[in-house]
Phi, psi and omega in degrees: 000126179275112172319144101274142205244155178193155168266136199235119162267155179211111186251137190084051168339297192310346227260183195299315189292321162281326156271013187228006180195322148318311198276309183286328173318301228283311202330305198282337184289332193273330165311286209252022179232323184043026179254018214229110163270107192249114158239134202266143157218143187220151168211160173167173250223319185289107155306100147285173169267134180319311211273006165265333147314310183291331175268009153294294171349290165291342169284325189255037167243333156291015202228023155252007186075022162294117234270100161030303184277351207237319197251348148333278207277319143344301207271331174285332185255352168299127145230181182223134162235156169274137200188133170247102204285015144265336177295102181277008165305277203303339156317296192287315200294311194298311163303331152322302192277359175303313215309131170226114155309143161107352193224125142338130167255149173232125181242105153268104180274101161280067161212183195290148207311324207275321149293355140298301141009263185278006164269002180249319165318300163287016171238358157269163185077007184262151169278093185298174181239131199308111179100027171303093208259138164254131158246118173242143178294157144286157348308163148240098193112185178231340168192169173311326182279277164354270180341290187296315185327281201293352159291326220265289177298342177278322164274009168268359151262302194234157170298141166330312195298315190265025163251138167229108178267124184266131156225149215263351170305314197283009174252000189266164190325255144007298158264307158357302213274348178313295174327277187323263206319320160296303175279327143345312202252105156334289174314332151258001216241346167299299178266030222263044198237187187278320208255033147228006174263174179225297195211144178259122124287100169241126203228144177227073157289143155241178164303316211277144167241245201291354176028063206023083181237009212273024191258330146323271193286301206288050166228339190252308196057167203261343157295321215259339161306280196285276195314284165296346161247308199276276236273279175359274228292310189283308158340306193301312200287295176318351216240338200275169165312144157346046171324124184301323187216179169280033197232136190342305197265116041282310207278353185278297151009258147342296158305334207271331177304323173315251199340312179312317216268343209256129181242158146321125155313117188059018120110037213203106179283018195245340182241007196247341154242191184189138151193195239161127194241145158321131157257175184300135305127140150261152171184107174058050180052038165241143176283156172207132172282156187284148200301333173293335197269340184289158156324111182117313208247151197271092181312329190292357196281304220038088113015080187245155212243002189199135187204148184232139165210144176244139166230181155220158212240095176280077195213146176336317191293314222241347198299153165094330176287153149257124204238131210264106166235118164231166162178153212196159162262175159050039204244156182276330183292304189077012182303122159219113193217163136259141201222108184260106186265138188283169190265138162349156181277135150320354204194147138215139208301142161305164169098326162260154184303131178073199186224170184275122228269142174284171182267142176237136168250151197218103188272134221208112176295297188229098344287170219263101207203163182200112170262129154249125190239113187253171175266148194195141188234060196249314193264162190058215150323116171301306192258086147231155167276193177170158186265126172240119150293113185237122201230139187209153184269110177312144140311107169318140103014103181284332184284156152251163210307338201266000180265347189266340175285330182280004181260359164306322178264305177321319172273014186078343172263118195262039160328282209265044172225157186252111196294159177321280187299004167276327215265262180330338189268307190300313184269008179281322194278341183259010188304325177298319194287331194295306157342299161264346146311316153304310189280019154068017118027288168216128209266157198266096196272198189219156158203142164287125176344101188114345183258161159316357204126150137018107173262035172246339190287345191079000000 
């Protein structure tokens, strides 16, 4: 079997991202692929012991399922150095000794956006190793200007094609299945338009709520954590065009096209959102404290723990539909679906009762499921309508989501990674709205921790 072999550096080794979701994605990628010679590096600023490194490793790549003949020799080729990743000595010396011809070097940078920042900063003028690829977390940027500043230093190191913004959404299952499913189908990809669609929802409730993030979230919200990265991105993919094929630059394209197009609804960052923070709560028989009251977070920020934005995507296909994003914490439901409702039946024969209910399809994230809810006049009243749900359960994904962005960067294909300019279009779009939320704008409501929201959005 031909190996591709590459070195997976991991800088902020220590942290939370590398052991509870990098380490097991790869854990699932070396189970179900065996194609991959991965020598491991881990660095960070926190000093450890080789051998506590290595018994990180090996618990989270075994809890990723990683198979024994696959995690040995790794685990034998495996180290850890202490590295302060702004020093541009100590950079450049430590990418030196990284460096093997003939194997990739990858710098996944796990750390917070603004220290990547400036590790990217210190690495100009260092001689880098040739076919070096960078991964960076989201955010990227802080806004559309931010945003672009840091595509600009980043292409003065590596070429575009060897950049990767990981956002771990374009690895799930699910949307992934988005495509297949559009294009796939006769039965959907005809009517997949303005003049049969009505309105799109895509939504991300979690249960969970700030679960000590507030050093993160209460500075970020569920606009610009969610809404502006993850939920956009799933917006480009319902929406966009017909890719001749299945390759970064067609389908990265596309999105960027999507995007270019979507404007706020009625053109009004003020009538076009919402949002809204937790009070104290239950959820599923955990107490939860109002979101002012957790550790960490400032009530002056004014915060919102839910944010809603309505947009339209302004293109033949699409003018006139409103497409729906919401997401939130401490929310009751847990709903995460994309939910497209079809426009009403044109016509119906007299003699039957009422109208007819519309069809909805319900792309369902976690779990990973897919409903069509049709009108059916079978039960009870014969000419009465009624709603049938005809529904089915996706097949997991063998990779999780961080195993499939990483093998997008191990083989060089930046498929499932988000180009610059795609980065810079999600924040030309909620810019406005963060804008009329700073000038108080749009007022900050409240729901208790366990309900659906708000009881005024309905």
């Amino acid at each position: 079997m031909t190996h591709t072999s590459v070195t997976l550096v991991i800088l902020g080794a220590t942290g939370d991202l590398t052991t509870r979701l990098l380490l097991p994605g790869l854990g699932t990628l070396l189970r179900n692929r065996r194609a991959y010679d991965v020598r491991l590096i881990g660095a960070s600023n926190e000093e450890i012991s080789q051998d506590e490194w290595k018994a990180r490793v090996s618990e989270a790549l075994a809890e990723g399922g990683c198979p024994q003949d696959e995690l040995s020799p790794l685990l034998a080729a495996t180290h850890f150095e202490v590295l302060d990743v702004t020093d541009q000595e100590a950079l450049g010396g430590f990418l030196g000794r990284v460096d093997e011809p003939g194997r990739p070097t990858i710098l996944y940078f796990a750390l917070p956006p603004a220290v990547t920042e400036r590790a990217c900063e210190a690495m100009r003028g260092i001689e880098l190793p040739e076919g070096l690829r960078l991964a960076l977390e989201k955010p990227f940027g802080s806004s559309h200007e931010s945003a672009a500043a840091l595509n600009a230093l980043l292409t003065t190191l590596v070429p575009e094609e060897q950049i990767f913004r990981v956002d771990h959404f374009l690895g799930k299952a699910t949307v992934l299945n988005l495509l297949g499913l559009r294009f796939g189908n006769r039965v959907f990809e005809p009517v997949w338009n303005a003049a049969n669609i009505a309105s799109v929802d895509i939504v991300v409730d979690e249960q969970l709520a700030l679960e000590g993030r507030a050093g993160y979230y209460d500075h970020a919200g569920a606009l610009v954590d969610m809404i502006q990265s993850h939920l956009l991105l799933v917006l480009a993919i319902l929406a966009m065009e017909a890719p001749a094929r299945i390759d970064e630059l067609e389908v990265r394209d596309l999105m960027a096209h999507t995007l270019r197009q979507v404007r706020l609804w009625d053109d009004d960052p003020a009538t076009s959102s919402r949002r809204a923070r937790y009070t104290a709560g239950s959820v599923e028989g955990r107490e939860i404290p109002s979101y002012v009251d957790e550790e960490g977070v400032d009530p002056a920020n004014e915060t919102e723990t839910l944010a809603e934005l309505d947009v339209e995507v302004r293109t033949a296909r699409w003018a006139g539909v409103r497409f729906r994003m919401r997401s939130g914490k401490a929310l009751g439901g847990g709903l995460r679906a994309s939910i497209i409702h079809f426009k009403d039946a044109p016509y119906l024969p007299e003699g039957f009762e009422g109208g007819a209910p519309s069809n909805m399809l319900v792309l369902g994230m976690a779990p990973e499921t897919i409903q069509l809810v049709v009108a059916t006049n079978g039960g009870g009243n014969a000419w009465n309508f009624e709603m049938t749900p005809l529904g089915a359960s996706l097949g997991e994904s063998m990779l999780r989501p961080y195993g499939e962005i990483l093998e997008g960067i191990i083989t060089g294909d930046p498929l499932l990674s988000v180009r610059g300019d795609v980065a810079e279009e999600c924040w030309r779009i909620v810019e406005p709205v963060l804008a009329a939320w700073k000038a108080g704008k749009v007022p900050l409501e409240e729901y208790e921790a366990g309900s659906e929201g708000p009881i005024a959005w309905g």
